[in-house]
Coordinates of C-alpha atoms and ligand atoms in Angstrom, one line a residue:
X91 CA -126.0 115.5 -56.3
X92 CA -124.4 116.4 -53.3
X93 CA -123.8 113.8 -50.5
X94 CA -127.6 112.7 -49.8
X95 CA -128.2 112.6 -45.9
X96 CA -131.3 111.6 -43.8
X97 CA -132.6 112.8 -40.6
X98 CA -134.4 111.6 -37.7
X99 CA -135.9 113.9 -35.8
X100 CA -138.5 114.2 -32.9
X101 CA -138.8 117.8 -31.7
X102 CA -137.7 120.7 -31.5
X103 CA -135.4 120.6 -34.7
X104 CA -132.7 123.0 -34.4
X105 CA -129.9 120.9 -35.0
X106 CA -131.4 119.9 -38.1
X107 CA -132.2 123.9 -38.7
X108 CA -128.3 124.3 -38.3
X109 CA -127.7 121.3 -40.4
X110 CA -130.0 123.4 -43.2
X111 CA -128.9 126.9 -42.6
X112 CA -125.6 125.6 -43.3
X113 CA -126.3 123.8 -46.3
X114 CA -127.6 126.6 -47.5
X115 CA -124.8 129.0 -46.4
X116 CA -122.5 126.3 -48.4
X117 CA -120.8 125.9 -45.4
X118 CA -121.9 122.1 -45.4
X119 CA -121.7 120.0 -48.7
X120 CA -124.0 117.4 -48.4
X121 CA -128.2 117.7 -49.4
X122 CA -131.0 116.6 -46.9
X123 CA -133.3 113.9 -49.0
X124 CA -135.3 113.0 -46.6
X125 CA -136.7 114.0 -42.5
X126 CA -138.6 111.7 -41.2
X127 CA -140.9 112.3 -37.8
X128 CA -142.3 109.7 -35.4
X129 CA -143.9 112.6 -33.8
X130 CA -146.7 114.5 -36.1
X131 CA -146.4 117.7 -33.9
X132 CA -142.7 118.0 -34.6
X133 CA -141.4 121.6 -35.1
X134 CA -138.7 120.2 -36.8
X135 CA -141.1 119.1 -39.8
X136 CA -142.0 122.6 -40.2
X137 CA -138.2 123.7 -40.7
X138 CA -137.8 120.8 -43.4
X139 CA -140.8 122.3 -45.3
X140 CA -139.3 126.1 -44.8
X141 CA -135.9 124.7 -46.3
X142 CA -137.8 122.6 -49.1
X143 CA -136.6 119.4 -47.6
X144 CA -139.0 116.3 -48.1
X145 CA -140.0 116.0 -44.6
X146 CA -142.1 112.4 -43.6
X147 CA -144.2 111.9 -40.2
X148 CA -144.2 108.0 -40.1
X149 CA -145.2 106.7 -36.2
X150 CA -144.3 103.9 -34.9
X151 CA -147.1 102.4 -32.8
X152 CA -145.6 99.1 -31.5
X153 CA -143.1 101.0 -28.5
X154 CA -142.8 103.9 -27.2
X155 CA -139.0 104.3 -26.5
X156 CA -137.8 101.8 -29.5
X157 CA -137.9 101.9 -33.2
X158 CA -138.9 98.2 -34.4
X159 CA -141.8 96.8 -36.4
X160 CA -143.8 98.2 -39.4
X161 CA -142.6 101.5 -38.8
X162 CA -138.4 100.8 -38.1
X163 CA -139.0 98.6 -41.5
X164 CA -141.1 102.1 -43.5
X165 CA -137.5 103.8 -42.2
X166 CA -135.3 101.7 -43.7
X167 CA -137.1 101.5 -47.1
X168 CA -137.8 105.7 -47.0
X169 CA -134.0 106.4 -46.7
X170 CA -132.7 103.5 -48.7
X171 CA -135.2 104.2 -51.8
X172 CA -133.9 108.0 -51.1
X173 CA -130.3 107.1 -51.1
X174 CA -128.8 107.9 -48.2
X175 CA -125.6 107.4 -47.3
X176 CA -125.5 108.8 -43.8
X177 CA -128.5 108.3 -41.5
X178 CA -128.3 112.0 -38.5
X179 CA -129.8 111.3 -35.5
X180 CA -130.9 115.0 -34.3
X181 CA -133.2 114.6 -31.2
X182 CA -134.3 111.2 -32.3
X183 CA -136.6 109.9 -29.6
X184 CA -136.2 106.1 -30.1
X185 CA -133.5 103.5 -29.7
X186 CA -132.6 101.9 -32.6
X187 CA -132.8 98.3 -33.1
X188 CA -130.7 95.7 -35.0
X189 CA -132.5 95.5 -38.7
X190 CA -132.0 99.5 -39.3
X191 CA -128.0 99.4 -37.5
X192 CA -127.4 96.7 -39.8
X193 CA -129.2 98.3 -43.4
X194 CA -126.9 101.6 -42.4
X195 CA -124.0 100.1 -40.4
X196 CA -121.4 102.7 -39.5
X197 CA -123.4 105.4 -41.1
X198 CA -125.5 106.5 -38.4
X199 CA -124.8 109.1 -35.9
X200 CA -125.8 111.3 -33.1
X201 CA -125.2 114.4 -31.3
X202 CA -125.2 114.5 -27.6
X203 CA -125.6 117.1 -24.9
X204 CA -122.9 116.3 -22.5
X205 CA -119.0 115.3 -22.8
X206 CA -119.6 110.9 -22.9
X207 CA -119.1 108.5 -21.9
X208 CA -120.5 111.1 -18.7
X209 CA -124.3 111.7 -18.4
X210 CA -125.6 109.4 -20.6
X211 CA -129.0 109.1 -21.7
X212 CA -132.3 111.9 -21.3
X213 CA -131.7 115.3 -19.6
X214 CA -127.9 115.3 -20.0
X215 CA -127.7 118.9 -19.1
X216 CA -129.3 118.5 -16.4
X217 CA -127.7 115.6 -15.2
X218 CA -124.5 117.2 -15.5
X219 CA -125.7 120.8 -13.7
X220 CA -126.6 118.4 -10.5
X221 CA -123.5 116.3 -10.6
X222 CA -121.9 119.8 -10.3
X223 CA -119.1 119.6 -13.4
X224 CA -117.0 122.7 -14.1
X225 CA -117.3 121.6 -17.6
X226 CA -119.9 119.8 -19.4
X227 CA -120.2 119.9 -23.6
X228 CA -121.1 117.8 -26.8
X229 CA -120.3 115.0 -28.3
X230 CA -120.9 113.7 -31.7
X231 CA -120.8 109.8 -32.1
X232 CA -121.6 106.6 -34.2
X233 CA -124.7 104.6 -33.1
X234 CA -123.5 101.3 -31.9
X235 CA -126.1 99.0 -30.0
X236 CA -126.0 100.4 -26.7
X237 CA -127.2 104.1 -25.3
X238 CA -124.5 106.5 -26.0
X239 CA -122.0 104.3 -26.4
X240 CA -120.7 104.2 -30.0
X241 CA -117.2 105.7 -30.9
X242 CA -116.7 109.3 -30.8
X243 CA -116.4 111.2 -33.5
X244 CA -116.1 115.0 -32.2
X245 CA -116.1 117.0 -28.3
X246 CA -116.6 120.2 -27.3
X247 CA -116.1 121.3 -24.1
X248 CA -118.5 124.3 -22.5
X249 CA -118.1 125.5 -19.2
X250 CA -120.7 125.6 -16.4
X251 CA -120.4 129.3 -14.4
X252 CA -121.8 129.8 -11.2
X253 CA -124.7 131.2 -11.8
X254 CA -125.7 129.2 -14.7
X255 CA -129.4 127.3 -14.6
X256 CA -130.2 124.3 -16.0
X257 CA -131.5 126.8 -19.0
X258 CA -128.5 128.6 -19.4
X259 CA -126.1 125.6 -19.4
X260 CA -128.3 124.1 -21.8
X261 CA -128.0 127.1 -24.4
X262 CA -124.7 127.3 -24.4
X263 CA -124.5 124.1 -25.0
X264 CA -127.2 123.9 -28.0
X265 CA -124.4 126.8 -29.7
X266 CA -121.8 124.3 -29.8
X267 CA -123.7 121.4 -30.7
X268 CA -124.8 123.2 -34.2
X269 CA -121.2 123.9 -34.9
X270 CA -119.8 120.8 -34.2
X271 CA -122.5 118.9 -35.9
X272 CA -122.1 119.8 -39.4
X273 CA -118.5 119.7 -39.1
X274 CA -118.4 115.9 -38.1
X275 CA -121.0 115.6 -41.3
X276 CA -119.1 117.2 -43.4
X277 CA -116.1 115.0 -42.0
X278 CA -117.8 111.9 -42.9
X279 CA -118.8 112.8 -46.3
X280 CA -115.9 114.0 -47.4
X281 CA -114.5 110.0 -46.1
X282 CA -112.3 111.5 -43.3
X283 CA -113.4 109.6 -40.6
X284 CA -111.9 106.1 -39.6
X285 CA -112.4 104.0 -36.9
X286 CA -109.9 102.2 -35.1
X287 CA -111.6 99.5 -32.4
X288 CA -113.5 102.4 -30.9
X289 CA -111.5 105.2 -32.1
X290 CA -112.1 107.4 -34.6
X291 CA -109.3 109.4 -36.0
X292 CA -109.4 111.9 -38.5
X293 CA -107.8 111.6 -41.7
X294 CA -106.4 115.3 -42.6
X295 CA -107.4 117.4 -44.8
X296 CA -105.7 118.8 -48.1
X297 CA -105.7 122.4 -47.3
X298 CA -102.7 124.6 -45.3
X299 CA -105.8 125.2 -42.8
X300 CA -107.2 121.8 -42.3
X301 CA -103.9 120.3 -41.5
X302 CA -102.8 123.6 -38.8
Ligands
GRF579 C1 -130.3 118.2 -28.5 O1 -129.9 118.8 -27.2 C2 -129.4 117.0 -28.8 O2 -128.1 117.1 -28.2 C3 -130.2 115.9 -28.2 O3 -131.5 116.2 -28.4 C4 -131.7 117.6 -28.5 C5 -132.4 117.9 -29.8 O4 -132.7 119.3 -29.9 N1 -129.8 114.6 -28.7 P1 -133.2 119.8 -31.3 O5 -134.5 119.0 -31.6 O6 -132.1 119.5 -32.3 O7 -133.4 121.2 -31.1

Protein backbone atom coordinates (compact mmCIF):
# COMPACT_ATOMS: atom_id res chain seq x y z
CA UNK A 1 0.00 0.00 0.00
CA UNK A 2 1.01 3.36 -0.73
CA UNK A 3 1.61 5.92 2.03
CA UNK A 4 -2.05 5.94 3.77
CA UNK A 5 -3.19 9.64 4.39
CA UNK A 6 -6.41 11.11 6.00
CA UNK A 7 -8.28 14.15 5.38
CA UNK A 8 -10.33 16.54 7.16
CA UNK A 9 -12.44 18.43 5.39
CA UNK A 10 -15.43 20.85 5.73
CA UNK A 11 -16.43 22.39 2.38
CA UNK A 12 -15.80 22.98 -0.63
CA UNK A 13 -13.11 20.23 -1.19
CA UNK A 14 -10.90 21.12 -3.85
CA UNK A 15 -7.74 20.87 -2.26
CA UNK A 16 -8.57 17.40 -1.41
CA UNK A 17 -9.90 17.10 -5.33
CA UNK A 18 -6.21 18.13 -6.28
CA UNK A 19 -4.89 15.90 -3.65
CA UNK A 20 -6.98 12.98 -5.65
CA UNK A 21 -6.54 14.04 -9.19
CA UNK A 22 -2.99 13.78 -8.48
CA UNK A 23 -3.03 10.56 -6.93
CA UNK A 24 -4.57 9.43 -9.65
CA UNK A 25 -2.32 11.17 -12.28
CA UNK A 26 0.64 9.41 -10.19
CA UNK A 27 1.91 12.52 -9.71
CA UNK A 28 1.38 12.04 -5.77
CA UNK A 29 2.46 8.66 -4.13
CA UNK A 30 0.57 8.32 -1.16
CA UNK A 31 -3.50 6.68 -1.01
CA UNK A 32 -6.41 8.57 0.71
CA UNK A 33 -7.94 5.92 3.47
CA UNK A 34 -10.09 7.84 4.93
CA UNK A 35 -12.23 11.68 4.57
CA UNK A 36 -13.91 12.51 7.21
CA UNK A 37 -16.74 15.51 7.40
CA UNK A 38 -18.08 17.39 10.36
CA UNK A 39 -20.27 18.93 7.91
CA UNK A 40 -22.99 16.40 6.16
CA UNK A 41 -23.56 18.91 3.23
CA UNK A 42 -19.84 18.92 2.39
CA UNK A 43 -19.08 18.92 -1.36
CA UNK A 44 -15.98 17.53 -0.58
CA UNK A 45 -17.66 14.13 0.50
CA UNK A 46 -19.09 13.91 -2.85
CA UNK A 47 -15.48 14.18 -4.52
CA UNK A 48 -14.24 11.25 -2.08
CA UNK A 49 -17.06 9.11 -3.38
CA UNK A 50 -16.29 10.11 -7.18
CA UNK A 51 -12.52 9.13 -6.51
CA UNK A 52 -13.69 5.89 -4.48
CA UNK A 53 -12.22 7.26 -1.32
CA UNK A 54 -14.03 6.09 2.00
CA UNK A 55 -15.44 9.33 2.84
CA UNK A 56 -17.12 9.66 6.78
CA UNK A 57 -19.56 12.54 7.93
CA UNK A 58 -18.92 12.33 11.82
CA UNK A 59 -20.27 15.85 13.65
CA UNK A 60 -19.18 17.07 16.40
CA UNK A 61 -21.99 18.49 18.60
CA UNK A 62 -20.19 19.71 21.77
CA UNK A 63 -18.54 23.24 19.91
CA UNK A 64 -18.86 24.84 17.08
CA UNK A 65 -15.26 26.19 16.32
CA UNK A 66 -13.32 23.13 18.24
CA UNK A 67 -12.88 19.50 17.72
CA UNK A 68 -13.14 17.90 21.34
CA UNK A 69 -15.40 15.26 22.90
CA UNK A 70 -17.18 12.19 21.49
CA UNK A 71 -16.57 13.23 18.10
CA UNK A 72 -12.46 14.54 18.32
CA UNK A 73 -12.23 10.86 20.18
CA UNK A 74 -14.48 8.96 16.77
CA UNK A 75 -11.41 10.92 14.73
CA UNK A 76 -8.79 9.58 16.36
CA UNK A 77 -9.94 5.99 16.43
CA UNK A 78 -11.38 6.39 12.43
CA UNK A 79 -7.75 7.31 11.22
CA UNK A 80 -5.79 5.33 13.62
CA UNK A 81 -7.89 1.90 12.94
CA UNK A 82 -7.26 3.13 9.09
CA UNK A 83 -3.61 3.68 9.52
CA UNK A 84 -2.67 6.83 8.79
CA UNK A 85 0.40 8.20 8.97
CA UNK A 86 -0.23 11.74 7.97
CA UNK A 87 -3.46 13.54 9.17
CA UNK A 88 -4.26 16.81 5.80
CA UNK A 89 -6.14 19.50 7.08
CA UNK A 90 -7.94 20.81 3.78
CA UNK A 91 -10.55 23.44 4.78
CA UNK A 92 -10.89 21.86 8.16
CA UNK A 93 -13.40 23.99 10.08
CA UNK A 94 -12.32 23.23 13.67
CA UNK A 95 -9.31 23.89 15.95
CA UNK A 96 -7.75 21.05 17.01
CA UNK A 97 -7.33 20.12 20.52
CA UNK A 98 -4.63 18.36 22.64
CA UNK A 99 -5.82 14.40 22.62
CA UNK A 100 -5.87 14.29 18.61
CA UNK A 101 -2.20 16.69 18.36
CA UNK A 102 -0.81 14.24 20.63
CA UNK A 103 -2.33 10.62 18.84
CA UNK A 104 -0.72 12.22 15.43
CA UNK A 105 2.03 14.58 16.76
CA UNK A 106 4.04 16.05 13.94
CA UNK A 107 1.87 14.49 11.38
CA UNK A 108 -0.73 16.86 10.89
CA UNK A 109 -0.79 19.71 8.47
CA UNK A 110 -2.52 22.51 6.82
CA UNK A 111 -2.65 24.68 3.85
CA UNK A 112 -3.25 28.31 4.17
CA UNK A 113 -4.42 31.08 1.99
CA UNK A 114 -2.03 33.87 2.70
CA UNK A 115 1.98 34.01 3.13
CA UNK A 116 2.05 33.44 7.49
CA UNK A 117 2.81 34.32 9.90
CA UNK A 118 0.58 37.48 7.89
CA UNK A 119 -3.25 37.18 7.93
CA UNK A 120 -3.81 34.64 10.13
CA UNK A 121 -7.00 32.92 10.77
CA UNK A 122 -10.69 33.11 8.48
CA UNK A 123 -10.89 35.13 5.30
CA UNK A 124 -7.15 35.40 4.67
CA UNK A 125 -7.62 36.64 1.23
CA UNK A 126 -9.46 38.94 2.18
CA UNK A 127 -7.67 40.16 4.96
CA UNK A 128 -4.78 40.48 2.87
CA UNK A 129 -6.76 42.43 -0.30
CA UNK A 130 -7.67 45.19 2.59
CA UNK A 131 -4.32 45.46 4.18
CA UNK A 132 -3.34 46.33 0.51
CA UNK A 133 -0.17 43.69 -0.02
CA UNK A 134 1.49 43.64 -3.43
CA UNK A 135 1.93 40.00 -2.67
CA UNK A 136 -0.11 37.62 -0.76
CA UNK A 137 0.25 33.54 -1.34
CA UNK A 138 0.18 30.02 0.49
CA UNK A 139 1.56 28.42 2.92
CA UNK A 140 1.64 24.86 3.98
CA UNK A 141 2.47 24.15 7.68
CA UNK A 142 2.51 21.61 10.70
CA UNK A 143 -0.43 22.02 13.24
CA UNK A 144 1.10 23.06 16.47
CA UNK A 145 -1.35 24.33 19.35
CA UNK A 146 -2.01 27.73 18.34
CA UNK A 147 -3.88 29.24 15.03
CA UNK A 148 -1.56 29.25 12.19
CA UNK A 149 1.28 28.99 13.95
CA UNK A 150 3.14 25.69 13.47
CA UNK A 151 6.45 25.53 11.43
CA UNK A 152 6.30 26.00 7.81
CA UNK A 153 6.75 23.57 5.55
CA UNK A 154 6.24 25.31 1.89
CA UNK A 155 5.38 29.25 0.41
CA UNK A 156 4.23 30.50 -2.53
CA UNK A 157 4.14 33.78 -3.33
CA UNK A 158 1.02 35.26 -5.71
CA UNK A 159 0.77 38.71 -6.65
CA UNK A 160 -2.20 40.98 -5.99
CA UNK A 161 -2.81 43.42 -9.44
CA UNK A 162 -4.66 46.37 -9.46
CA UNK A 163 -7.62 45.45 -10.46
CA UNK A 164 -7.87 42.28 -8.70
CA UNK A 165 -11.20 41.52 -6.25
CA UNK A 166 -11.33 39.73 -3.43
CA UNK A 167 -12.59 36.83 -6.00
CA UNK A 168 -9.88 37.12 -8.23
CA UNK A 169 -7.04 37.17 -5.63
CA UNK A 170 -8.63 34.35 -4.13
CA UNK A 171 -8.41 32.08 -7.38
CA UNK A 172 -5.18 32.67 -8.07
CA UNK A 173 -4.40 31.82 -5.00
CA UNK A 174 -6.63 28.45 -4.83
CA UNK A 175 -4.03 27.52 -8.19
CA UNK A 176 -1.13 27.58 -6.18
CA UNK A 177 -2.38 26.08 -3.15
CA UNK A 178 -3.22 22.69 -5.19
CA UNK A 179 0.30 22.64 -6.44
CA UNK A 180 2.01 23.23 -3.44
CA UNK A 181 -0.11 20.93 -1.49
CA UNK A 182 0.66 17.62 -2.81
CA UNK A 183 4.22 18.54 -3.16
CA UNK A 184 4.73 19.24 0.67
CA UNK A 185 2.68 15.56 0.98
CA UNK A 186 4.63 13.94 -1.10
CA UNK A 187 7.69 15.61 0.80
CA UNK A 188 6.61 14.23 3.95
CA UNK A 189 6.05 10.82 2.79
CA UNK A 190 8.86 10.28 1.13
CA UNK A 191 10.59 11.42 5.06
CA UNK A 192 12.11 14.65 3.61
CA UNK A 193 10.97 17.00 5.93
CA UNK A 194 12.82 17.90 9.20
CA UNK A 195 12.23 20.24 11.71
CA UNK A 196 14.75 22.27 13.36
CA UNK A 197 13.05 24.41 16.57
CA UNK A 198 10.52 25.76 14.13
CA UNK A 199 12.29 25.24 10.96
CA UNK A 200 11.69 22.82 8.53
CA UNK A 201 14.32 22.10 6.03
CA UNK A 202 14.16 19.85 3.31
CA UNK A 203 16.25 16.94 3.03
CA UNK A 204 17.25 16.65 -0.96
CA UNK A 205 16.24 14.48 -3.08
CA UNK A 206 18.13 11.66 -5.07
CA UNK A 207 17.46 12.79 -8.50
CA UNK A 208 19.74 15.41 -10.85
CA UNK A 209 16.30 17.42 -10.73
CA UNK A 210 15.43 17.38 -7.14
CA UNK A 211 18.68 18.62 -6.08
CA UNK A 212 18.92 21.71 -9.10
C1 LIG B 1 -8.62 26.94 1.15
O1 LIG B 1 -8.55 28.27 0.73
C2 LIG B 1 -7.57 26.65 2.18
O2 LIG B 1 -6.42 27.42 2.01
C3 LIG B 1 -8.24 27.04 3.47
O3 LIG B 1 -9.59 26.66 3.29
C4 LIG B 1 -9.91 26.65 1.92
C5 LIG B 1 -10.45 25.30 1.60
O4 LIG B 1 -10.92 25.21 0.29
N1 LIG B 1 -7.61 26.40 4.60
P1 LIG B 1 -11.31 23.80 -0.31
O5 LIG B 1 -12.38 23.21 0.59
O6 LIG B 1 -10.09 22.95 -0.34
O7 LIG B 1 -11.82 24.11 -1.67
Amino acid sequence: MEFPIGVLVSGRGSNLEAILLHIKEGKLNVEVVAVISDNEDARALKIAEEYGVDGYYIPCIEKKTALVGEAERKYIELFQKKGVKLVVLAGFMRILKKDFLTAFKGRIINIHPALLPSFKGLNAQKQAFEYGVKISGCTVHFIDEGVDTGPIILQEPVPVFDDDSVDTLSRRILKHEHEIYSRAIQLFSEGRLKIEDRRVRIIAGSTEEERS
